[in-house]
Amino acid sequence: MTIQAKSESRPMTEEADFLQIKSIDHIHFYVGNAKQAMYYWWKAFGFKPVAYSGLETGNREFASYVLESGTARFVVSAPYAPSHQIAAHHMVHGDGVKVIAMEVDDVEKAWQATTSRGGKSAWAPREEKDDHGIYRTSAIYTYGETQHVFVDRGDYKGVFAPTYRPIKDKEAQSTGLAAVDHVVGNVQFGKMDHWVNFYHQVMGFRQLMHFDDKDISTEYSALMSKVMQNGNGRVKFPINEPAEGRRKSQIEEYLDYYLTPGAQHIAIITGDILKTVEQLRRNGVEFQRVPDTYYDALPDRVGSIKENMKDIHELGILVDRDDEGYLLQIFTKPIQDRPTMFVEIIQRHGSQGFGVGNFKALFESIEADQEKRGNL
Ligand code: FE2
């Protein structure tokens, strides 16, 4: 078996980085029940509910909660009426990520730059105003029905956006989740390079690395992956496509249930994965579990690490090493009824990789669940 992870990072000139994205501003989930989704991120993942929009705040169309943990900001929204576009989205996809929003200085410039390079507009630059200032956005489509919203908060001092009011009575017990590390998209067979080109040409991203796992594709639910990264390196979007194999790829299972390409997983950084995962488990979060034999070979594979191997094993955490250092990671089971989106918890000790050395063990664990669902 050979799995190659090739690093292809090159320094980027300011001109090539025409979008000048500062960071991921928020990730917006369209769900069936925003109140309960809020409760899940709050009580299971330790996000703090900070803002609400809904009937009580003058929003007659949808209920929406904003939650934060470190710099990670998630928004969950559900419609009040079947005619609303959130209802249509939810009917097709179930709960899922609609928007991956990025903060920029100039939403007009971002929209012009991307749409003139072939990006499909979701909405032209617009301003929403209230007593707290002007909230400026523009948006384009990426894979499937997913959108990238450009956000400029420079002249907005309110909580999140107009119609949202602060939530003051909900304290959270943080699990140590600090920031979004990367967001992975699943696209159809043969479409990975199309979307790699989209991120390069339309958004000025560069390819950071690729995973070519054709040697395991005949035996395991395989995938191909390329990682795109923006100019300042804060935004990383790996793109997966299914690879041909003897069994149904986990990416195909996703596409069968999400019905279009979409966000497969969000990786969230922690500074102490042992503490984070211990607490998440206590809160009821369910994780993929690799076989115990994984841990027999681990010391030889990754060498010495700071963390206690026994704790790593007990919690089911995975470890991978490359020339830059190592990383620890773990993946949840799907977080909604459909076997679509899941969450990754990751801690980096130098390594800027994605855990390619864990793919085989991880795929086997996912496959076992696919089999239980009758989808292998
Ligand atoms: Fe990941």
Coordinates of N, CA, C and O and ligand atoms in Angstrom, one line a residue, residues 182 184 238 264-267 329 331 342 344 346 354, ligand 1:
H182 N -10.1 23.4 9.2 CA -10.4 23.2 7.8 C -11.9 22.7 7.6 O -12.5 22.2 8.5
V184 N -14.1 20.4 4.8 CA -13.9 19.5 3.7 C -15.2 19.4 2.8 O -16.3 19.3 3.4
P238 N -10.0 21.2 1.9 CA -9.8 19.9 1.2 C -11.0 19.6 0.3 O -12.2 19.8 0.8
Q264 N -18.5 17.9 4.0 CA -18.4 16.6 4.6 C -18.1 16.7 6.1 O -18.7 16.0 6.9
H265 N -17.0 17.4 6.4 CA -16.7 17.6 7.8 C -16.0 18.9 8.1 O -15.4 19.5 7.2
I266 N -16.2 19.4 9.3 CA -15.6 20.6 9.8 C -14.6 20.1 10.8 O -14.9 19.4 11.8
A267 N -13.3 20.5 10.7 CA -12.3 20.2 11.7 C -12.1 21.4 12.6 O -11.9 22.5 12.1
Q329 N -5.9 13.5 16.1 CA -7.2 13.8 15.6 C -8.2 12.7 15.9 O -7.9 11.6 16.3
F331 N -12.6 11.6 14.8 CA -13.8 12.0 14.0 C -15.0 11.5 14.7 O -15.1 10.4 15.2
F342 N -20.0 15.2 9.5 CA -19.4 14.9 10.8 C -18.4 15.9 11.2 O -18.1 16.9 10.4
E344 N -14.5 16.8 13.0 CA -13.2 16.3 13.4 C -12.6 17.2 14.5 O -12.8 18.4 14.4
I346 N -9.1 18.2 16.2 CA -7.7 18.1 15.8 C -6.8 19.0 16.7 O -7.1 20.1 17.1
F354 N -3.1 16.3 7.3 CA -4.5 16.0 7.5 C -4.7 14.6 8.1 O -5.9 14.1 8.1
Ligands
FE2_1 FE -10.1 16.6 8.1

